[in-house]
Every structure is written in C-alpha cells, then in structure tokens.
PDB file of C-alpha atoms in Angstrom:
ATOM      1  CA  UNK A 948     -10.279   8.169 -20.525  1.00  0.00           C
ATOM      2  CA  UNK A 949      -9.029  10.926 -23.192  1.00  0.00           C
ATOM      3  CA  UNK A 950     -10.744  13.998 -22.690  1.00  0.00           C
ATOM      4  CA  UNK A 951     -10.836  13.586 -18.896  1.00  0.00           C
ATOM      5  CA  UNK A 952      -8.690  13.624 -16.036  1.00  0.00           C
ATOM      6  CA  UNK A 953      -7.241  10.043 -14.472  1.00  0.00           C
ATOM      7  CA  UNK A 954      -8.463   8.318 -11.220  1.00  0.00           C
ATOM      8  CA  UNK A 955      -5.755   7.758  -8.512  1.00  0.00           C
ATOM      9  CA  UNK A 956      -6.119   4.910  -6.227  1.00  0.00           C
ATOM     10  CA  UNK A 957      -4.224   3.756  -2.957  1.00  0.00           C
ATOM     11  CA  UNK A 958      -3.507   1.229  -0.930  1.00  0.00           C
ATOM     12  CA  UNK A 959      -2.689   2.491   2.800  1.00  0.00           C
ATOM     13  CA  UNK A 960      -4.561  -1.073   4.251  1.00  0.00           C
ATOM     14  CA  UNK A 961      -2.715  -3.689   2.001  1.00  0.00           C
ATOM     15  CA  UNK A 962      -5.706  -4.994   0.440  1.00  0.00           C
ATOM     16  CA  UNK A 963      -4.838  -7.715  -1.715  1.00  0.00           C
ATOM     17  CA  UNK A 964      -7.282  -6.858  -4.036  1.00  0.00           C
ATOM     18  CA  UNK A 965      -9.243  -3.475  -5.093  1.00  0.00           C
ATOM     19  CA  UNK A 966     -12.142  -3.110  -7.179  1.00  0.00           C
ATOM     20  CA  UNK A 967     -12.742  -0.176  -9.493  1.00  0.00           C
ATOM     21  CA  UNK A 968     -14.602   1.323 -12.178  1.00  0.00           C
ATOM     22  CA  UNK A 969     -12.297   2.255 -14.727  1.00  0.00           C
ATOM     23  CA  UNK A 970     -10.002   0.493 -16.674  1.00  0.00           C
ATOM     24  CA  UNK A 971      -7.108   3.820 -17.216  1.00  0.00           C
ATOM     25  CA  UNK A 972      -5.518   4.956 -13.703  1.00  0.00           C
ATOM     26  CA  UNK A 973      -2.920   5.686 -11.637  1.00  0.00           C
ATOM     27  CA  UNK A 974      -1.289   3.382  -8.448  1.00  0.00           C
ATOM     28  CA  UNK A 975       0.269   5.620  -6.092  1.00  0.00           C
ATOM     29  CA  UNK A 976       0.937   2.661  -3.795  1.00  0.00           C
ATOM     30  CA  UNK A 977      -0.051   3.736  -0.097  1.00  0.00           C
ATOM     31  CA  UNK A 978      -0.034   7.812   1.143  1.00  0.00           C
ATOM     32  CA  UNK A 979       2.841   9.888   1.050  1.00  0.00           C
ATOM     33  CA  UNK A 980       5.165   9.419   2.603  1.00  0.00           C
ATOM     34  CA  UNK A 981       4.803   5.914   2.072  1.00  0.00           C
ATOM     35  CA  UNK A 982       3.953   5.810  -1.386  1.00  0.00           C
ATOM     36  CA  UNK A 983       5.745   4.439  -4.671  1.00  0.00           C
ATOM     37  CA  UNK A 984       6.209   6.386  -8.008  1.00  0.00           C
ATOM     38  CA  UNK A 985       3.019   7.228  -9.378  1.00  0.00           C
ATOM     39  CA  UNK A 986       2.356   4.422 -11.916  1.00  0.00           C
ATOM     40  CA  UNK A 987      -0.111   4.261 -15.158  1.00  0.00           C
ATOM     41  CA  UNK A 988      -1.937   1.107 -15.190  1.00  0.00           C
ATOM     42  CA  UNK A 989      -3.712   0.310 -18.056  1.00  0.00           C
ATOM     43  CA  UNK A 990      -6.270  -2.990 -17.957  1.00  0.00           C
ATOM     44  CA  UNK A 991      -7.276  -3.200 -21.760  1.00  0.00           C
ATOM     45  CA  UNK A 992      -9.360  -5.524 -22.298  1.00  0.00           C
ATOM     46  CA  UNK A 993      -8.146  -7.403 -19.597  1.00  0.00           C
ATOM     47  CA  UNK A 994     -10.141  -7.095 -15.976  1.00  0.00           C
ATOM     48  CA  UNK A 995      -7.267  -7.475 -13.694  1.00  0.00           C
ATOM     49  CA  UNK A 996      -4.265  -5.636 -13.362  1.00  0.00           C
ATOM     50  CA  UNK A 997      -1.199  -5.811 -10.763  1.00  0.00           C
ATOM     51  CA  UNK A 998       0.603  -3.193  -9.644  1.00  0.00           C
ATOM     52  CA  UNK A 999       4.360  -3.959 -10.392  1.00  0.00           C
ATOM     53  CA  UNK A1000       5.525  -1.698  -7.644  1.00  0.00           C
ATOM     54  CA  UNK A1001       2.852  -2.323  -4.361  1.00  0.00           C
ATOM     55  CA  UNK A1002       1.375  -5.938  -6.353  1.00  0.00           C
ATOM     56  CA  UNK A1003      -2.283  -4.801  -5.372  1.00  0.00           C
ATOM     57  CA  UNK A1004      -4.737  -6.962  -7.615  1.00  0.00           C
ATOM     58  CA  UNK A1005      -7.005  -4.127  -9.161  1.00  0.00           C
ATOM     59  CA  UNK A1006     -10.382  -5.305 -10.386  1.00  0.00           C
ATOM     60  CA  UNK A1007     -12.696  -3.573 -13.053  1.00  0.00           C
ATOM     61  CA  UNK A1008     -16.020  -3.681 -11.911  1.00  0.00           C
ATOM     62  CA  UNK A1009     -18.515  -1.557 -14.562  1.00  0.00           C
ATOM     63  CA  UNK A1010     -20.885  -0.942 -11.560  1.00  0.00           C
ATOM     64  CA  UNK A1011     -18.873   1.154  -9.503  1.00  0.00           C
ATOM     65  CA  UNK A1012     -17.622   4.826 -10.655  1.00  0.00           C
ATOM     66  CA  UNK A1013     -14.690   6.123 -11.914  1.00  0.00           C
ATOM     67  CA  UNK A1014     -14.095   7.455  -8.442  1.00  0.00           C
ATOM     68  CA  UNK A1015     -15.627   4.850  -5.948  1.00  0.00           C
ATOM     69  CA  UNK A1016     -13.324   1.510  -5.154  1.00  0.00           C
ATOM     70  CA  UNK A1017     -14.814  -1.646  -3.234  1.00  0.00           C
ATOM     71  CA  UNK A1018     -13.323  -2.142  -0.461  1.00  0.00           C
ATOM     72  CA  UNK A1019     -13.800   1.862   0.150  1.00  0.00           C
ATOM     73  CA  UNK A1020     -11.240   4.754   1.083  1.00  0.00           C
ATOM     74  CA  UNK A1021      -8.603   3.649  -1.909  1.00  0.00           C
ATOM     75  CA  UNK A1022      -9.422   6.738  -3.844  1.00  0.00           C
ATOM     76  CA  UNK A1023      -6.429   9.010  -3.667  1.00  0.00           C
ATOM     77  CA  UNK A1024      -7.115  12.438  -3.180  1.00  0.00           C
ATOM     78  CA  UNK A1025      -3.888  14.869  -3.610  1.00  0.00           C
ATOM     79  CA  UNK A1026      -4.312  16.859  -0.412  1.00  0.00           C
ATOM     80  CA  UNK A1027      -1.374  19.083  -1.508  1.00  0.00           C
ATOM     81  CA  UNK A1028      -3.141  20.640  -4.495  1.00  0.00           C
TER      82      UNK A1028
END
C-alpha cells in the first residue's frame, strides 16, 4: 500500500472472522475506549491473518475495497480527527 494511506478495521461485534480487501492494515481491536494498541497486520501472500491482540480471523477477499469489510460496519473511522 506505499504511496497511500492504511485501512483501519474493527471489531465492536466479535466477529470471528472479517473479510477485507487489502492485504496491509491496521487492527484497532473494538472502539475506543475498548480498543487494543493499534496493530500492523500484514497478510503477504498469505489470505488469512489473526490478530494477536483481539484474535479476529481477517480474510482477503480481492472483490471487496480497500475500505468495505464483509460482514459490514468493521471499517474504523477516527472520529477524533
């Protein structure tokens, strides 16, 4: 994702599983206050990758966008900036 800025994805419903569109981002865990350091997760050329802090399974899925996450509402948006 050089170039560009990093999606940020949540977990306020405790899905066991979340699938995205990118394979660079950032756990944050569920909303503040409840949320865990804000974690780089990095799939490579893997598909999968667990969060060490929350354990949410995220899946890459190369139809969804960078921003969109299946189930929906586990984009994190930063309402304090």
């Amino acid at each position: 994702m050089a170039g560009g800025s990093i999606p940020h994805f949540q977990n306020d419903a405790g899905h066991a599983a979340i699938d995205i569109g990118v394979k660079e981002f950032m756990c944050v865990g569920a909303n503040p206050p409840f949320d865990h350091p804000h974690v780089y997760l990095d799939m490579g050329a893997d598909d999968e990758k667990v969060c060490p802090y929350c354990s949410t399974l995220y899946r890459y899925d190369p139809a969804l966008r960078a921003d969109e996450t299946r189930p929906g509402n586990c984009t994190y948006l930063d309402r304090a900036a």
